[in-house]
Short mmCIF file of C-alpha atoms in Angstrom, two decimals:
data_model
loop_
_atom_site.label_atom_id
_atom_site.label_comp_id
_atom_site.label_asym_id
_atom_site.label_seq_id
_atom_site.Cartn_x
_atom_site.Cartn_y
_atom_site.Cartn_z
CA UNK A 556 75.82 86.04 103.78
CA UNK A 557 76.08 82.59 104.68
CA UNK A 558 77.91 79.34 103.89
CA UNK A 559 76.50 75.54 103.34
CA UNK A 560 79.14 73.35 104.34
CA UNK A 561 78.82 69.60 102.90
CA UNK A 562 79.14 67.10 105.89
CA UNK A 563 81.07 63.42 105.54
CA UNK A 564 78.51 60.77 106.43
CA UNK A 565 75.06 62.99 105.96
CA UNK A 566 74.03 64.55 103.10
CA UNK A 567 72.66 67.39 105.30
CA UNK A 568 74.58 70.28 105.11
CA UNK A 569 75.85 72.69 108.21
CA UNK A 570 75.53 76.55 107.97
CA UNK A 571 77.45 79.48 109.14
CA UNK A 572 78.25 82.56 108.18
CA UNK A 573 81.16 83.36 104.86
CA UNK A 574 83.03 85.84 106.65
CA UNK A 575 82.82 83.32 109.88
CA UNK A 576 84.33 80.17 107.36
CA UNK A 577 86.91 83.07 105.23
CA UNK A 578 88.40 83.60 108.44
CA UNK A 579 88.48 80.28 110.51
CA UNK A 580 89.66 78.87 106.94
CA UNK A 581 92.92 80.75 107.79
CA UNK A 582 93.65 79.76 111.15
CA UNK A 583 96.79 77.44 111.01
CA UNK A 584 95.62 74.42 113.11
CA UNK A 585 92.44 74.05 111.61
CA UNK A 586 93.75 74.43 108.11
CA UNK A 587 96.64 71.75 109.21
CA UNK A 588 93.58 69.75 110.25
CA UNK A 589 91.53 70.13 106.92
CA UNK A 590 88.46 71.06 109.60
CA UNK A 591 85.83 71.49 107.27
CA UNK A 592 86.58 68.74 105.25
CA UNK A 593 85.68 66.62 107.68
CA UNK A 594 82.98 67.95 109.38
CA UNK A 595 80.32 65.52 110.48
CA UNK A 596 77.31 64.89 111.91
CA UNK A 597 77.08 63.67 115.55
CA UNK A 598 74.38 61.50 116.87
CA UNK A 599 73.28 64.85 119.41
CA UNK A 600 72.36 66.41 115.81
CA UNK A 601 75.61 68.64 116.43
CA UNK A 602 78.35 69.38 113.59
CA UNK A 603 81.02 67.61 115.46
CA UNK A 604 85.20 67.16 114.13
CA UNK A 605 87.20 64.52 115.43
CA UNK A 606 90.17 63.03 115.18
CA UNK A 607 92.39 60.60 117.00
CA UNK A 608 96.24 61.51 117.33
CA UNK A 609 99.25 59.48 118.83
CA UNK A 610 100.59 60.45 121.58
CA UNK A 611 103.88 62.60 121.37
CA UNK A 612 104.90 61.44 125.29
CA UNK A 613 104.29 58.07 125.83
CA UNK A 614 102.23 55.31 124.11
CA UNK A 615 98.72 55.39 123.08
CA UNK A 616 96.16 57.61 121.67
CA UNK A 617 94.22 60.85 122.43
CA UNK A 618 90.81 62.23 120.23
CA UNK A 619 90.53 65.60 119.04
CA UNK A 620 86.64 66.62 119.70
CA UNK A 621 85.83 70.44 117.80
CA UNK A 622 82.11 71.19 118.29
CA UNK A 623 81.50 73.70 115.07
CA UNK A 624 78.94 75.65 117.23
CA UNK A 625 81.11 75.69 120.51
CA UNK A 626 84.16 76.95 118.09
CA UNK A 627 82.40 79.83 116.67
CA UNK A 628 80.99 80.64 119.98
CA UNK A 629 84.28 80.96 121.86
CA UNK A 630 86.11 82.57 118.88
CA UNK A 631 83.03 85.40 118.20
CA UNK A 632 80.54 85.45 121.16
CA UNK A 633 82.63 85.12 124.12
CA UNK A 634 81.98 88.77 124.89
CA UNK A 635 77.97 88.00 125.14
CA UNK A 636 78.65 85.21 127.75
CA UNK A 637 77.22 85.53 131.34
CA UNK A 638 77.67 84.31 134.39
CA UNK A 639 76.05 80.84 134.73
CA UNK A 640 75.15 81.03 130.69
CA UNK A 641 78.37 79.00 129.73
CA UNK A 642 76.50 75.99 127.33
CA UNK A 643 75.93 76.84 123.66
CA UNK A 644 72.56 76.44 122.04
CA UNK A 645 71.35 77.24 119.01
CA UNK A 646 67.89 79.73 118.61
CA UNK A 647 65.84 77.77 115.93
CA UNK A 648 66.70 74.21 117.73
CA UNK A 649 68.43 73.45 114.31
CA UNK A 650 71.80 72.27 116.11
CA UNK A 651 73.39 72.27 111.75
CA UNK A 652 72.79 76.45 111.82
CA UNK A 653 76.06 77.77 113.35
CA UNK A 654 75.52 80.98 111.91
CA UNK A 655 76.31 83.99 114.59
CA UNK A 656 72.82 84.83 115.07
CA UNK A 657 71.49 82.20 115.49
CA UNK A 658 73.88 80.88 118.69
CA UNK A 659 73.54 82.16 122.27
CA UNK A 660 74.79 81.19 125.85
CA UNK A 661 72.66 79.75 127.32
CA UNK A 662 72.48 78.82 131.56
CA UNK A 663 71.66 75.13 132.25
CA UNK A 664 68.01 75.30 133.10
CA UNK A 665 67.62 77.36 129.72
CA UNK A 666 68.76 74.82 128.21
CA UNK A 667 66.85 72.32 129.65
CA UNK A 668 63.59 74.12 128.72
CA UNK A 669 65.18 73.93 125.30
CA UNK A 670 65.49 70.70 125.06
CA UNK A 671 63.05 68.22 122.40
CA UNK A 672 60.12 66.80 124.36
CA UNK A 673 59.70 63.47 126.04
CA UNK A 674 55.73 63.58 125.73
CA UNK A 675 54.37 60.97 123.92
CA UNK A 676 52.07 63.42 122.44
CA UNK A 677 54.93 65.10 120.95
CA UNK A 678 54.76 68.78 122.41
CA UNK A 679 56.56 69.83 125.52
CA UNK A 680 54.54 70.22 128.54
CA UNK A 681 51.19 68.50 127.62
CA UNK A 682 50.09 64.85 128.99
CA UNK A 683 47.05 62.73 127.53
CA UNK A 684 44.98 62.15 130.72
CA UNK A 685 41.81 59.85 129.58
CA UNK A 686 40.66 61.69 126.75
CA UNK A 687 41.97 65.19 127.46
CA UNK A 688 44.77 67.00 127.40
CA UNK A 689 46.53 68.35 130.35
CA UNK A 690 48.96 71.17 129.86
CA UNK A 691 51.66 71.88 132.96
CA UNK A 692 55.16 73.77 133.06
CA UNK A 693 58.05 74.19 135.50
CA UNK A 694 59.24 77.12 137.40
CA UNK A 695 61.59 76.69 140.30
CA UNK A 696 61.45 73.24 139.99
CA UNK A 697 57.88 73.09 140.86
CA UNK A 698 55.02 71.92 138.54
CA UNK A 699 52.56 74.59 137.47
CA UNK A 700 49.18 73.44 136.15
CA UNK A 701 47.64 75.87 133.33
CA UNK A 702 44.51 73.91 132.21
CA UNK A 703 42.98 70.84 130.83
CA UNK A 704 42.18 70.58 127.11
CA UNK A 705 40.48 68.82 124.19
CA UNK A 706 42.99 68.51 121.99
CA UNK A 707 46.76 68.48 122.18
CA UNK A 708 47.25 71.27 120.05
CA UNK A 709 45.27 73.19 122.37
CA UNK A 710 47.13 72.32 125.36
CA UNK A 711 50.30 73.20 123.17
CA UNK A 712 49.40 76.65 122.46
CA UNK A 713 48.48 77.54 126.31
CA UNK A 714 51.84 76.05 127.21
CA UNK A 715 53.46 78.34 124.81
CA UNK A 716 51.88 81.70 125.62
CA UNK A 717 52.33 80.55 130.07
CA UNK A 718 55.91 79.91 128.53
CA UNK A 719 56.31 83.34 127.47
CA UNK A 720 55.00 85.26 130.29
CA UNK A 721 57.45 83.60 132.78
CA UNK A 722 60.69 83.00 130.70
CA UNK A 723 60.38 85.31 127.08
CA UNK A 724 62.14 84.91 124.47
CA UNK A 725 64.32 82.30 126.67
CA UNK A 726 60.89 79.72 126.80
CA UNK A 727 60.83 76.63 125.32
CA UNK A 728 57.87 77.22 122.36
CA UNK A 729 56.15 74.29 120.65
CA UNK A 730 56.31 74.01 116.58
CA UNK A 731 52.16 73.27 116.43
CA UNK A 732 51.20 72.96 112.46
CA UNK A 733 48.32 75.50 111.13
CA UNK A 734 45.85 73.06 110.03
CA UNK A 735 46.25 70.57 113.42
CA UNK A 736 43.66 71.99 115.32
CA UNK A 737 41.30 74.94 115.50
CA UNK A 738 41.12 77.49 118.40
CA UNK A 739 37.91 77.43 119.54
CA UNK A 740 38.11 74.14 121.83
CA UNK A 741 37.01 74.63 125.33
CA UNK A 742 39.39 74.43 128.15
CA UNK A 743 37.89 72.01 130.44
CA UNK A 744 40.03 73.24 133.71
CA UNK A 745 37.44 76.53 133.41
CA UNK A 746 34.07 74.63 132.02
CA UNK A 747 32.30 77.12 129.21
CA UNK A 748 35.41 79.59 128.17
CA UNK A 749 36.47 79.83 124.71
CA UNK A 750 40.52 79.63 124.33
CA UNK A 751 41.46 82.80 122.92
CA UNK A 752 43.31 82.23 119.75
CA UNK A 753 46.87 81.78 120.95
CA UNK A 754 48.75 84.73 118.46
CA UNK A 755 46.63 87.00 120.82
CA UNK A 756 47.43 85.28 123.99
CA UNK A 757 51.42 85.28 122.72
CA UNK A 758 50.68 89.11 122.37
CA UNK A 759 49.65 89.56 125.53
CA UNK A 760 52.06 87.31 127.23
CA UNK A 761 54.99 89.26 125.90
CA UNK A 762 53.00 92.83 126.85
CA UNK A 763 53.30 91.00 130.14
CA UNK A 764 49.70 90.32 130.65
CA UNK A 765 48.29 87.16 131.57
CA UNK A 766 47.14 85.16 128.86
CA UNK A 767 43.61 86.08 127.93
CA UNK A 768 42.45 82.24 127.33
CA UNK A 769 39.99 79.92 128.87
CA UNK A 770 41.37 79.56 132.39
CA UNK A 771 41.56 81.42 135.29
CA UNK A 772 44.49 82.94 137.96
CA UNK A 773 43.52 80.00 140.08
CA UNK A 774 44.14 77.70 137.36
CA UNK A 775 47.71 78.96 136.17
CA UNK A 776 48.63 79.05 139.77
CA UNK A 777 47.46 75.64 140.49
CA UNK A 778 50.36 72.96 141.26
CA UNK A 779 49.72 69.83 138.94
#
């Protein structure tokens, strides 16, 4: 079961789990704190507690910083941490979720996959050339050209299943709504295919096939 907690200056509301907020609720220094009474939201879309104390040696002023999901993550996932996977993300990309399963460790090029998009089209990995859509992704810090596109939606879902066959379940996967686009646009990197509809080529990808879309080896392998 889980637990809403009410935040201080949003009237969004941060989730974890009850047996995760019965127990933390008992801890000394977080009760002497009143911790989740003063929970907020921080600009980075993290549930963030801070407060400023004085100094017991000297004069001036040091700031407490608690990160909610960093808290639970050291207290009940520290035995699922890995070498090189010491940053804290959260599965759905909702950064208010702090229940257990839905945190992992993640390494820092996970986490930059993770992170929102910069594209001005507003999915990761695809780029408005003229009036198509080019889709590219990363891997060793080399760009990887999957295919041009009509529509960005299309472009989207190719990045998402070329996502999937080279990084699983730790890919970066763009939220595309149902009634954006349909999936029988033409992929112009491979004139006169049909794209596959992309739940089949997201199949496949995780089967570890190649995706079975409108483009070729050539084209996946291409550097953009």
């Amino acid at each position: 079961m889980s637990r809403q907690i009410h935040l201080k200056n949003s009237a969004d509301k941060a989730t974890i789990d009850k047996s995760v907020f019965e127990e933390l609720s008992k801890d000394p220094h977080l009760s002497s704190l009143n911790f989740f009474d003063n929970l907020r939201l921080h600009s980075s879309g993290c549930i963030v507690f801070q407060k400023t104390h004085k100094k017991q040696r000297g004069a001036g002023y040091r700031t407490e910083t608690i990160y909610l999901h960093k808290l639970i993550a050291e207290r009940y996932l520290a035995h699922t941490k890995k070498q090189g996977a010491s940053l804290v993300g959260c599965k759905n990309g909702d950064k208010r979720d702090c229940r257990l399963e839905n945190l992992q460790y993640r390494s820092r090029s996970e986490a930059s996959r993770k992170r929102k998009s910069s594209s001005k089209v507003g999915y990761t990995g695809v780029y408005k050339e003229n009036n198509r859509y080019r889709a590219v992704i990363s891997q060793n810090r080399r760009s990887l050209h999957i295919g041009m596109f009509a529509t960005a939606e299309e472009a989207a879902k190719a990045y998402n299943a070329k996502s999937i066959e080279l990084y699983g379940n730790a890919g970066k996967i763009n939220i595309i709504p149902p009634h954006a686009s349909s999936d029988d646009g033409l992929a112009t990197g491979h004139p006169g295919a049909k794209m596959s509809p992309a739940p089949q080529a997201i199949k496949d990808a995780k089967k570890g096939h190649p995706p079975t879309s409108g483009w070729s080896d050539m084209d996946l392998d291409r550097r953009g």
